[in-house]
Coordinates of C-alpha atoms in Angstrom, one line a residue:
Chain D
X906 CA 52.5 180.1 153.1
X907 CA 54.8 182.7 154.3
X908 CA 58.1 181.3 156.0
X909 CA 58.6 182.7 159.6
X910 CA 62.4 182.2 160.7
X911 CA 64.7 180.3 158.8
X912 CA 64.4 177.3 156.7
X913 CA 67.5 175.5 157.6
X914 CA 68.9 173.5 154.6
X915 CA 70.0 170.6 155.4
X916 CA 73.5 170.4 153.1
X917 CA 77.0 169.3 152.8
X918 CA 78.0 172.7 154.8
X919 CA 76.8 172.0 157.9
X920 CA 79.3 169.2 158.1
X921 CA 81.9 171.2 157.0
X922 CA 81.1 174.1 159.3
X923 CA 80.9 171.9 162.5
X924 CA 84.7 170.2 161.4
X925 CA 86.1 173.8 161.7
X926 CA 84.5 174.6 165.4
X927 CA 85.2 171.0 166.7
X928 CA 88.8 170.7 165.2
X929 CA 90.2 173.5 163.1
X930 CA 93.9 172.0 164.0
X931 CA 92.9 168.4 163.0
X932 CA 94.8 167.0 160.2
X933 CA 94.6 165.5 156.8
X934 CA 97.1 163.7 156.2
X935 CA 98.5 162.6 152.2
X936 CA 100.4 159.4 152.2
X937 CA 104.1 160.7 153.8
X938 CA 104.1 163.5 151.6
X939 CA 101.2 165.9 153.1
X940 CA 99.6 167.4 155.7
X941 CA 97.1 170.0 156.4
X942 CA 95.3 171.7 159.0
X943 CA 91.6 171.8 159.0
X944 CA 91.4 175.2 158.6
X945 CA 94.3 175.3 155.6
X946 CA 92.4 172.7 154.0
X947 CA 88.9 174.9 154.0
X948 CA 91.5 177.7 152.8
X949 CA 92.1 175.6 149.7
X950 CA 88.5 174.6 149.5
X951 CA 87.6 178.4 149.0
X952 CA 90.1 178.8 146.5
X953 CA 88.9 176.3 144.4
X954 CA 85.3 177.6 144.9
X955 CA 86.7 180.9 143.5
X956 CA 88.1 179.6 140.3
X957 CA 85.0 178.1 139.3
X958 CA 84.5 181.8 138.1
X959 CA 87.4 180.6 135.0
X960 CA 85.3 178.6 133.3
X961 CA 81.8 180.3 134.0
Chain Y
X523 CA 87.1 164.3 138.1
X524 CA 89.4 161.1 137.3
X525 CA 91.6 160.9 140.8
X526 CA 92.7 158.8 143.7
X527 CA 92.2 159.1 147.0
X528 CA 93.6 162.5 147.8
X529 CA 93.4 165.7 149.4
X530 CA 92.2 167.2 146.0
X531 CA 89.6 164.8 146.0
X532 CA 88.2 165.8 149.4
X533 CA 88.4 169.4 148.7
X534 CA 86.6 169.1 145.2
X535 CA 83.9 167.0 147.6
X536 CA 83.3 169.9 149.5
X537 CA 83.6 173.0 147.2
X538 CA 81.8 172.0 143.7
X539 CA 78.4 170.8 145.3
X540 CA 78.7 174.2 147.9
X541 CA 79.0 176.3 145.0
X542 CA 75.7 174.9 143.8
X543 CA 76.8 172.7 140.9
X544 CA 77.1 169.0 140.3
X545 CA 80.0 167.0 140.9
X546 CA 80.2 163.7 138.6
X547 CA 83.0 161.3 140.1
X548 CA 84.3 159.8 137.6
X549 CA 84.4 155.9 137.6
X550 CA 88.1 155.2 136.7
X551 CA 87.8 151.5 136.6
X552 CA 85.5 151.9 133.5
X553 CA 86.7 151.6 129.9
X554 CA 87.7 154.5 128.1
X555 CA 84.4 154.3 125.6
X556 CA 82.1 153.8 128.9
X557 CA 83.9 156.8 130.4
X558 CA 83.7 159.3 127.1
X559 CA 79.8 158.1 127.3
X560 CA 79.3 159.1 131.1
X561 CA 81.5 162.4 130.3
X562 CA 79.2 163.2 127.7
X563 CA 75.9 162.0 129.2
X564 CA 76.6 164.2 132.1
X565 CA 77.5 167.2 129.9
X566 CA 80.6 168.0 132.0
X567 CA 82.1 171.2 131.2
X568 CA 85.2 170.9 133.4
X569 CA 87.6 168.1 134.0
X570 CA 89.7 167.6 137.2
X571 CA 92.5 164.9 135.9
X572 CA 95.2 163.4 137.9
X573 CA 98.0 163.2 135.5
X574 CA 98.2 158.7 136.0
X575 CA 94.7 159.4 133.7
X576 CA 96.2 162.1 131.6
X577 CA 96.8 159.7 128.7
X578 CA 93.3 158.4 129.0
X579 CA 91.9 161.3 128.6
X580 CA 93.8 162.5 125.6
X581 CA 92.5 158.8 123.8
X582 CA 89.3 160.1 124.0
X583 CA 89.1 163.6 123.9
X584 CA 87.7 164.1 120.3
X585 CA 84.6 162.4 121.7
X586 CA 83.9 164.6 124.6
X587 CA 81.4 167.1 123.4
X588 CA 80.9 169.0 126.3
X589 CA 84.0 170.0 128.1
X590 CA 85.3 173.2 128.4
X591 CA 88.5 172.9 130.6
X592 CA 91.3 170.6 131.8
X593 CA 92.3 171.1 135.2
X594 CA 95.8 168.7 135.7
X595 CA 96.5 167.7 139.3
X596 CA 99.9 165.7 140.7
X597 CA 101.7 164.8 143.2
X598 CA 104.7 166.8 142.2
X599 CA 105.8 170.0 142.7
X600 CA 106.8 171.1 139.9
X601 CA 104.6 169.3 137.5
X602 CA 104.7 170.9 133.9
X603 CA 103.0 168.2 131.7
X604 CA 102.5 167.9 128.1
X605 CA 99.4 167.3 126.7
X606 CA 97.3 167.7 123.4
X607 CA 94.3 168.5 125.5
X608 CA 93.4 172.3 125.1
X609 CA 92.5 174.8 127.6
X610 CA 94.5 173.5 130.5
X611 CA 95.2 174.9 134.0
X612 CA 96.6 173.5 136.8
X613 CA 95.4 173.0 139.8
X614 CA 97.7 173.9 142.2
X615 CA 98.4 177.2 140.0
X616 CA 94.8 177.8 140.1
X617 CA 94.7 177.6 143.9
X618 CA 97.6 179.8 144.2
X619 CA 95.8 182.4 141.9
X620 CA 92.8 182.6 143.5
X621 CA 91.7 184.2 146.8
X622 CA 91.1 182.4 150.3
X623 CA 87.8 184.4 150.7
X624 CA 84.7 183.3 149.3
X625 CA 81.2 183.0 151.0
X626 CA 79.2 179.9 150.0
X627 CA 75.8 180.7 148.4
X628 CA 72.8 179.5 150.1
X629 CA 71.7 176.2 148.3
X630 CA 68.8 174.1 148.7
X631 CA 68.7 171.0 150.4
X632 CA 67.2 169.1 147.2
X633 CA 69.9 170.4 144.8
X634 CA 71.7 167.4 142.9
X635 CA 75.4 167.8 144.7
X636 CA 76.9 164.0 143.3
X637 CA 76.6 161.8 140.2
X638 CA 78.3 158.5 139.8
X639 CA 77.8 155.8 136.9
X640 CA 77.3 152.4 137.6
X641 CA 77.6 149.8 135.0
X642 CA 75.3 147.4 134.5
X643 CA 75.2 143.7 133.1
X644 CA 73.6 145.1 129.7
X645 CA 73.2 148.7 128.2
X646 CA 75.1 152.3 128.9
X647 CA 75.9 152.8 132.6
X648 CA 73.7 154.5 134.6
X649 CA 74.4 157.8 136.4
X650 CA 73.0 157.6 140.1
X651 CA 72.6 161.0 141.2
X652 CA 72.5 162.2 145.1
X653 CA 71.2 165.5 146.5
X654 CA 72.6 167.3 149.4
X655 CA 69.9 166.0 151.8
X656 CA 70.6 162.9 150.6
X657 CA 73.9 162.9 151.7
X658 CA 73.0 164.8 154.9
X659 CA 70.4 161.7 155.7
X660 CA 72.6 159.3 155.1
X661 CA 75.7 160.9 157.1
X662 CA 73.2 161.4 159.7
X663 CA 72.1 157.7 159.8
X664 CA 75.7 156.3 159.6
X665 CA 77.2 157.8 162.2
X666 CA 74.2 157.2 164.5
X667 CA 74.2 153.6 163.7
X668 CA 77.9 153.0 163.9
X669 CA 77.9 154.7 167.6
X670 CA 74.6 152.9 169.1
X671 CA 76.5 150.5 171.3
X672 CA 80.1 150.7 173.0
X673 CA 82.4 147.7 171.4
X674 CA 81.2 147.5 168.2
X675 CA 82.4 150.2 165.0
X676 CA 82.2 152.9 167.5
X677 CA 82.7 155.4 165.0
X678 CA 83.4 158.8 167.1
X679 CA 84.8 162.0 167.8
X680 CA 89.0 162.6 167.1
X681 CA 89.7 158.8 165.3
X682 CA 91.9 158.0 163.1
X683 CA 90.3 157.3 159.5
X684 CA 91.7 156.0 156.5
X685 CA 89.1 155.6 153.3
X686 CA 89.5 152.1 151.5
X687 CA 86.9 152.5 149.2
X688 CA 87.6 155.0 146.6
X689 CA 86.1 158.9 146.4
X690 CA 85.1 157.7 143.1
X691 CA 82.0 155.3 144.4
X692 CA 79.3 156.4 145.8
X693 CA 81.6 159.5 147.8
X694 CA 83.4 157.1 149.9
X695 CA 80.5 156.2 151.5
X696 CA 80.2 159.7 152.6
X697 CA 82.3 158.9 155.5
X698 CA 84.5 161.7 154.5
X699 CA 81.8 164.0 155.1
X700 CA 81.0 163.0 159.0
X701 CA 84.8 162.2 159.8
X702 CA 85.4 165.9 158.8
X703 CA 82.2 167.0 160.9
X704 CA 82.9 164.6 163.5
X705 CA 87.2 166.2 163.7
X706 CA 88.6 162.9 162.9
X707 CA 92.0 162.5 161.5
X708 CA 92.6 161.4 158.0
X709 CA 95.2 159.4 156.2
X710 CA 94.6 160.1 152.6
X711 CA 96.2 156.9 150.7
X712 CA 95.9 158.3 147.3
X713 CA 96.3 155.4 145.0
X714 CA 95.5 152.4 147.0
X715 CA 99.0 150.0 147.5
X716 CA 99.0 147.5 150.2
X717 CA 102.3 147.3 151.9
X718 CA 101.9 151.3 152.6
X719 CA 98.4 150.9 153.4
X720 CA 99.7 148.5 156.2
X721 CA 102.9 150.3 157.3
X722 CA 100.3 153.4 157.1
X723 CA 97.9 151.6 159.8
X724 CA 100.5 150.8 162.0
X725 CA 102.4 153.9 162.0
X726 CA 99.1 156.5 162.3
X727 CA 97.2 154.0 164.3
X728 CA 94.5 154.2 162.0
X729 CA 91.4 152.9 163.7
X730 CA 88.5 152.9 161.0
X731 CA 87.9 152.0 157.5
X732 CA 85.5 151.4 155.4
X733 CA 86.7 148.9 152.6
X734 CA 86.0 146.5 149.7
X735 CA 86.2 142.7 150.5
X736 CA 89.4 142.2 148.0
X737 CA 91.4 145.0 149.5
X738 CA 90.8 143.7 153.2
X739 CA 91.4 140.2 151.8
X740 CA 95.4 141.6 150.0
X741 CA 96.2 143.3 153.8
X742 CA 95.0 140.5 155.6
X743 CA 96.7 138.0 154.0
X744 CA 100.0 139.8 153.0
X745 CA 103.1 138.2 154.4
X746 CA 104.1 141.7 156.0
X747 CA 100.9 141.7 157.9
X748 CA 101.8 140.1 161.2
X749 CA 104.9 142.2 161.5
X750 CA 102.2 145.4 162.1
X751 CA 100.0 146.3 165.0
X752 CA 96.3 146.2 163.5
X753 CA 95.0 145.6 166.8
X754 CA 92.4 148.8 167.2
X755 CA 91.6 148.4 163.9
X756 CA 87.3 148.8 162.7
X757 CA 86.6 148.0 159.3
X758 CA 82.7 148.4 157.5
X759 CA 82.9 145.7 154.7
X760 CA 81.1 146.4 151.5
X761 CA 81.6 145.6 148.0
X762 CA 81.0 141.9 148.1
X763 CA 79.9 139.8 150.8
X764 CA 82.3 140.1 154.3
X765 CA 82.5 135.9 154.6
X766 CA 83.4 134.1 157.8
X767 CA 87.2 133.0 156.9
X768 CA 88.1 136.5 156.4
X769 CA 86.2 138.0 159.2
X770 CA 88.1 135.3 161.6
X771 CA 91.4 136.1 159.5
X772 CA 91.0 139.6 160.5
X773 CA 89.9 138.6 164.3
X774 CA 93.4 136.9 164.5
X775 CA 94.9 140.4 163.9
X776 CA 92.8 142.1 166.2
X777 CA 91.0 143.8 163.7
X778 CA 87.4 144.2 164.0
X779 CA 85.3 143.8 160.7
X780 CA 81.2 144.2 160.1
X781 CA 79.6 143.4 156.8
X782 CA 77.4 146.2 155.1
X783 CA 74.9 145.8 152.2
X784 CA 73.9 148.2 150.0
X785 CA 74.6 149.6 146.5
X786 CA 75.2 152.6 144.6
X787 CA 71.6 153.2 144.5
X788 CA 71.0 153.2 147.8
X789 CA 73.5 155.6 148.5
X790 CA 75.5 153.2 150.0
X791 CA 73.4 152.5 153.2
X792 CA 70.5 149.4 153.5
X793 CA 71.7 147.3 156.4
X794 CA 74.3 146.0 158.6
X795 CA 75.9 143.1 160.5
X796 CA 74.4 145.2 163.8
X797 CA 74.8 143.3 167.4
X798 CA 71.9 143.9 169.6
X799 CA 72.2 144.4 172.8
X800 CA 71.6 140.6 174.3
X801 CA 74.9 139.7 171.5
X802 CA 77.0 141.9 173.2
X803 CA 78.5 139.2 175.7
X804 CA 78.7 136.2 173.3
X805 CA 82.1 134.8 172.2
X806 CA 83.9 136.6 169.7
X807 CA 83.4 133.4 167.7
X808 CA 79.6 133.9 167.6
X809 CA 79.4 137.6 167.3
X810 CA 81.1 137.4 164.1
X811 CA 78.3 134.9 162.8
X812 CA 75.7 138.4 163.5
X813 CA 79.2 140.9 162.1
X814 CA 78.9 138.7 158.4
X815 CA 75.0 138.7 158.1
X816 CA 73.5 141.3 155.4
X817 CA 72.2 142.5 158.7
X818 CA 69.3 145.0 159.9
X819 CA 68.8 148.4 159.3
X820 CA 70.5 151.5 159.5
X821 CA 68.8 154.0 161.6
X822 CA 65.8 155.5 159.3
X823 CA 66.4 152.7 156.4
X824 CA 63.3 150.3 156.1
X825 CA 63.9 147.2 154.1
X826 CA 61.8 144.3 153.5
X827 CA 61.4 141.0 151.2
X828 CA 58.2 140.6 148.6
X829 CA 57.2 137.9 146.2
X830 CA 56.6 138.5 142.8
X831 CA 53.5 139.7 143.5
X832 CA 54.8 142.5 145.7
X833 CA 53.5 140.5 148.9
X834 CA 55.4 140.7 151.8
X835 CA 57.4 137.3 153.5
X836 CA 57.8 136.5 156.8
X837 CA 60.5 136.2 159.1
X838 CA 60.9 133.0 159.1
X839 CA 64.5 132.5 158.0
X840 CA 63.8 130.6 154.8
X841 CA 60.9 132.5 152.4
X842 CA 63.2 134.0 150.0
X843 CA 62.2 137.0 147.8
X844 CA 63.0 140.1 146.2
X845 CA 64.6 142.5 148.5
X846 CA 63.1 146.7 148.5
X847 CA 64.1 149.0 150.3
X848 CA 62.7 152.4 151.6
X849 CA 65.4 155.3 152.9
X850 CA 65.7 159.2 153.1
X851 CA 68.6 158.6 151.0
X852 CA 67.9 156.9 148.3
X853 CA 68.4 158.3 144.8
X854 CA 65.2 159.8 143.1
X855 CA 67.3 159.7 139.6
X856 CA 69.2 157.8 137.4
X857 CA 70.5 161.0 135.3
X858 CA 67.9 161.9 132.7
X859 CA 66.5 158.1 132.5
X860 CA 63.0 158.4 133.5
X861 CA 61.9 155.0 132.2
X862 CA 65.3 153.5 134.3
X863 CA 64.2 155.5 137.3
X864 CA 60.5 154.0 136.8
X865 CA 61.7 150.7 136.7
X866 CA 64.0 150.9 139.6
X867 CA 61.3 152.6 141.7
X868 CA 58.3 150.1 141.2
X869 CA 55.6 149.8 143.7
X870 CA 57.1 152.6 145.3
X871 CA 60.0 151.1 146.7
X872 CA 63.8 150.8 145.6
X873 CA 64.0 147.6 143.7
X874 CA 67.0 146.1 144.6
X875 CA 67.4 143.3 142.0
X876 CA 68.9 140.9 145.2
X877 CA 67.2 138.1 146.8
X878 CA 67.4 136.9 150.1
X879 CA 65.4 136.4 153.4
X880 CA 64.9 138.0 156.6
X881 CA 65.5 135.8 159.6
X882 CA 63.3 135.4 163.0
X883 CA 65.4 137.9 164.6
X884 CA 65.1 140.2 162.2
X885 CA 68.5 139.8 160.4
X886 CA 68.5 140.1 156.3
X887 CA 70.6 137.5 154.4
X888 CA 71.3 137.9 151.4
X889 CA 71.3 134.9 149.2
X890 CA 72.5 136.1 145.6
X891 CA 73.2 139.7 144.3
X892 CA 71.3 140.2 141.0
X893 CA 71.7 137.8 138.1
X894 CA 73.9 135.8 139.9
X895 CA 71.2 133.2 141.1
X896 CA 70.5 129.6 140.5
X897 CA 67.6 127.9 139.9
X898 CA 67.8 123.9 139.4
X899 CA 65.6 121.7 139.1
X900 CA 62.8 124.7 139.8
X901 CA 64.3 125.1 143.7
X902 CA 67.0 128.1 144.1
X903 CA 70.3 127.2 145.1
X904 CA 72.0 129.9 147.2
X905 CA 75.7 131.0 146.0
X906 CA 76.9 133.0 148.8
X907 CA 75.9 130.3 151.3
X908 CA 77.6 127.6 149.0
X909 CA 80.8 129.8 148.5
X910 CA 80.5 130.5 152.5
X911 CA 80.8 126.9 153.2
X912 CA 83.5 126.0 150.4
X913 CA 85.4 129.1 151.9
X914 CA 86.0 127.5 155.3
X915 CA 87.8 124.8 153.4
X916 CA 91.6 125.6 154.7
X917 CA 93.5 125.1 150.9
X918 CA 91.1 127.1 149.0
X919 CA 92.2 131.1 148.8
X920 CA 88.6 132.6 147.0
X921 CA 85.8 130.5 145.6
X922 CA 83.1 131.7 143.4
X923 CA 80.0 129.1 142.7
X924 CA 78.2 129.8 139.4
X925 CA 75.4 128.5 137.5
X926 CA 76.2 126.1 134.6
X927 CA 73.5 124.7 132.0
X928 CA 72.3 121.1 132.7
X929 CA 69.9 118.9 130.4
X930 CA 68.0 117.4 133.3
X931 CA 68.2 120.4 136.0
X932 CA 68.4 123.2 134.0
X933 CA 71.6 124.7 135.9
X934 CA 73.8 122.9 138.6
X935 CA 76.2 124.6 140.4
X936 CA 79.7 124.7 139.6
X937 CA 82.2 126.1 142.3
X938 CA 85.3 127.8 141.1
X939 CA 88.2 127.8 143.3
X940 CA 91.8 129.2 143.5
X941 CA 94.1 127.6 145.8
X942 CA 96.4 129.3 148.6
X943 CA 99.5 129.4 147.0
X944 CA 101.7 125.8 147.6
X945 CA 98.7 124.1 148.6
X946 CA 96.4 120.9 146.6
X947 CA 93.1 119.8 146.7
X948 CA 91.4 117.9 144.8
X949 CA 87.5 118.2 143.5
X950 CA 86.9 114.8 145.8
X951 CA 88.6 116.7 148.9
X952 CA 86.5 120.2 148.7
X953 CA 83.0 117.4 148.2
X954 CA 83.7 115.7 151.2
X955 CA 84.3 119.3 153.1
X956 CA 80.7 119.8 151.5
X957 CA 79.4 116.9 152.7
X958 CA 80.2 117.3 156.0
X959 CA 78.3 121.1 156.2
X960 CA 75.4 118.9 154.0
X961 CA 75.6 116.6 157.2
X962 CA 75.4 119.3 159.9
X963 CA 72.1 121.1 158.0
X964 CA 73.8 124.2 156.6
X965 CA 73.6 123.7 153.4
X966 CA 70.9 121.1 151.5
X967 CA 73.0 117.8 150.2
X968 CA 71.6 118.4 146.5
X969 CA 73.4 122.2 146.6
X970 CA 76.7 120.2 146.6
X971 CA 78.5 120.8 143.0
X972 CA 78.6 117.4 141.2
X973 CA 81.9 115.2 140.1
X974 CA 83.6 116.3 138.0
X975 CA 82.4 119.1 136.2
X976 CA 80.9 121.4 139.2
X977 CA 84.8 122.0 140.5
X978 CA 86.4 124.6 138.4
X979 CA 90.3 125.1 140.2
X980 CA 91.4 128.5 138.3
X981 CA 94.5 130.3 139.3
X982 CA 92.9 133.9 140.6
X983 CA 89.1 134.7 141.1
X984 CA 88.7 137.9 138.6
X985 CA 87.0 141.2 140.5
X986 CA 85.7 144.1 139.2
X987 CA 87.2 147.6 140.5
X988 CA 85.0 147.5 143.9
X989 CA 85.8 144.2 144.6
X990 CA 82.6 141.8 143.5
X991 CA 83.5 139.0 141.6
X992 CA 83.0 139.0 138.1
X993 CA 81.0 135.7 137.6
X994 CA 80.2 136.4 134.0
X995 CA 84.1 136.1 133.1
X996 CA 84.1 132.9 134.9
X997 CA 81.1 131.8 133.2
X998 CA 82.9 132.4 129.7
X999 CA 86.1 130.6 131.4
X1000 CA 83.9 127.5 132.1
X1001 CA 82.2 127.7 128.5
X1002 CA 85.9 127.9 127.2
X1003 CA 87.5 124.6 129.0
X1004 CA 83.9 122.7 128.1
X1005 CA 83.4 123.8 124.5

């Protein structure tokens, strides 16, 4: 049958998607030795999405 | 990837299964031969390696036949390790290298995102693998459930979350996932060490975790812990069963704790020590008796107890049977082990391998995890209710009750104890506490352990990494002493 519209997939982005409208200043906190924004943490996320191109 | 509970971890949870591949977390508690066997079963091609597991690694790194790279992560700045393992990069240089902009493709729902091994009593561990809807489902569920009602977990928007059971099993439960979605803030503890776990609490105000029995049992019971302000503390229990001493130890801090069942399989999620409505203005006394039950559902899970014969028991509060379980989360797979995956998915339900019952109300009890059951005499004798009951008994720290051969019963119980440090009891002393719950109807007199043999004082339960107590080690204690 031919789709009409979009098939939403229901994956691990949308959570990560709705983290960066809701709270892109939230932070993760590391023990006392880190911290990070939401949005600096998705920075580092895409960066490590972009090595996987290393080893490929 | 072989890490603690880092930032690293979090953002390898997000990026590996986005880009479309699958990401095997690595059970570090395993021994180095189980963990060359998972490596290899998997066929990973890349390793992520926190350097505590660099050595590790190298002991076993002319069995792995599949890997590719080592990617080295620390803690420290300027980290420049040496290592016999070839094709190394580091991860922070890697990062660094690599540009901020990258689109994510578009994946389907029912690609494999997680693998994680879990170890059985016999044969290679197992590897239980999780698709992104899985994940989605369950994150869904979770967060629904722990927000139905005001003053229970209350799981919402902007808290403060600390994980305290590792990335490693079963994705942290995927809280990580909905805490990120949901903008909470995270405390990362990296590896797990209990006085800064508890200055951590205090100091960020942490107010949920989920967490294993043993690690909630160190915090609780740590002579530091009165000095700290736990008071808004919510804490899911998994791992082993939440028992009442411990709930009320934690109720004396002001934390808040509710028991969840469930197992790797299952994604975590089956049930959970959920008040209803009419519960919500009991005593904090009784509401704890419904926060330590198995519990009922989660939102979407449907669970239910069968005879042998795959028929359905009632509610009554007493039939017990095999527990099975239907969710949208469940795994579909153990990695490339059809027969395994047969077996675990007979009659069409997830075989759990627990028994228990399911009460009038509607409330699951578990009454032994798999194996762990004892039959004498032909009746079953229930070891979490026994160990329950011997728990309330103020001198004893931990207790585990295990089944012990018996020429006339077949097995009688034997209950293994470790003491609170500077305090005595004797095997007489924890019978007469017995006898007393025999006398009240909460347990049946013949479950008490006989004199002298069925009292086993050790100095330290053993656990296994998550926290459940490894009976079979006691078993080959007891076999030891009597031999």
């Amino acid at each position: 049958m031919e789709t009409i519209g979009y098939q939403y997939q229901l994956t691990l982005r949308s959570f990560l998607d709705y983290g960066l409208i809701y709270a892109p200043n939230q932070v993760i906190k590391y023990r006392d030795e880190l911290q990070f924004t939401y949005l600096e943490h998705y920075e580092r996320v895409k960066r490590l999405s972009n090595a996987r191109l290393i080893w490929e | 990837m072989l890490e603690w509970d880092t930032h690293r971890y979090l953002e390898a949870h997000w990026a590996i299964p986005l880009y479309g591949s699958l990401f095997h977390t690595v059970n570090i508690r395993m021994a180095p031969e189980q963990i060359a066997y998972c490596i290899n079963h998997a066929e990973d091609v890349v390793l992520f390696i926190n350097e505590d597991f660099l050595p590790l690694i190298e002991s076993i790194q002319d069995q792995l036949t599949t890997v590719r790279a080592y990617v080295l992560m620390s803690d420290k700045k300027d980290f420049r390790p040496e290592t016999s393992l070839p094709n190394v990069y580091l991860y922070e240089d890697l990062l660094a290298l690599q540009s901020p902009d990258y689109e994510f493709p578009e994946i389907s729902e029912n690609s494999r995102a997680t693998l994680c091994y879990t170890s059985g009593t016999t044969g290679n561990p197992k590897g239980v693998v999780f698709t992104h809807r899985d994940l989605f489902m369950h994150a869904v569920s979770v967060c629904m459930t722990w927000g139905l009602y005001p003053g229970g977990m209350e799981f919402r928007a902007n808290q403060v979350y600390m994980p305290l059971t590792p990335m490693f099993h079963v994705q942290a439960w995927g809280v990580p996932y909905f805490a990120f979605m949901m903008g909470c803030k995270f405390i990362l503890p990296g590896r797990y060490e209990p006085d800064k776990i508890l200055r951590w609490l205090h100091e960020e105000k942490v107010n949920f975790s989920h967490c294993v029995t043993t690690i909630l049992h160190m915090l609780v019971f740590h002579p530091d812990a009165e000095k700290y302000d736990l008071s808004n503390w919510h804490v899911g229990l998994g791992g082993a069963k939440l028992n009442r001493q411990l709930a009320e130890r934690a109720w004396e801090l002001g934390i808040l704790t509710q028991s969840c069942y469930g197992m790797t399989e299952t994604c975590p999620a089956m049930t959970l020590g959920q008040l209803r409505e009419e519960h919500l203005d009991l005593p904090m006394e009784d509401k704890i008796s419904y926060y330590i039950k198995s519990g009922i559902p989660w939102i979407f899970s449907r669970v239910k107890v069968v005879d042998d014969d795959f028929n359905e028991l009632p509610h009554d509060g007493h039939s017990v049977g095999n527990v099975v379980v239907r969710t949208p989360w469940c795994t579909h797979e153990y990695f490339r082990e059809p027969e395994k995956t047969r077996e675990l998915w007979k009659n069409g339900w997830l075989n759990t391998g627990d028994v228990g019952y399911i009460d009038p109300e509607g409330y699951l009890m578990i009454t032994d995890r798999n194996k762990d059951a004892i039959k004498s005499g032909g009746e079953w004798i229930s070891t979490l209710i026994l160990e329950d009951a011997i728990s309330q008994f103020k001198p004893v720290l931990e207790c585990a009750v295990i089944g012990v051969p018996h020429p006339r019963w077949d097995e009688r119980p034997c209950a293994c104890i470790a003491l609170k440090p500077g305090e005595t009891a004797t095997a007489e002393d924890v019978r007469a506490h017995l006898e007393k719950f025999a006398a009240e109807g909460k347990i049946e007199k013949w479950w008490i352990p006989d004199l002298p043999d069925g009292y086993f004082f050790v100095d330290a339960i053993p656990h296994n990494y998550i926290g459940k107590i490894e009976k079979n080690v006691l078993r080959q204690m007891y076999a030891e002493k009597h031999k």
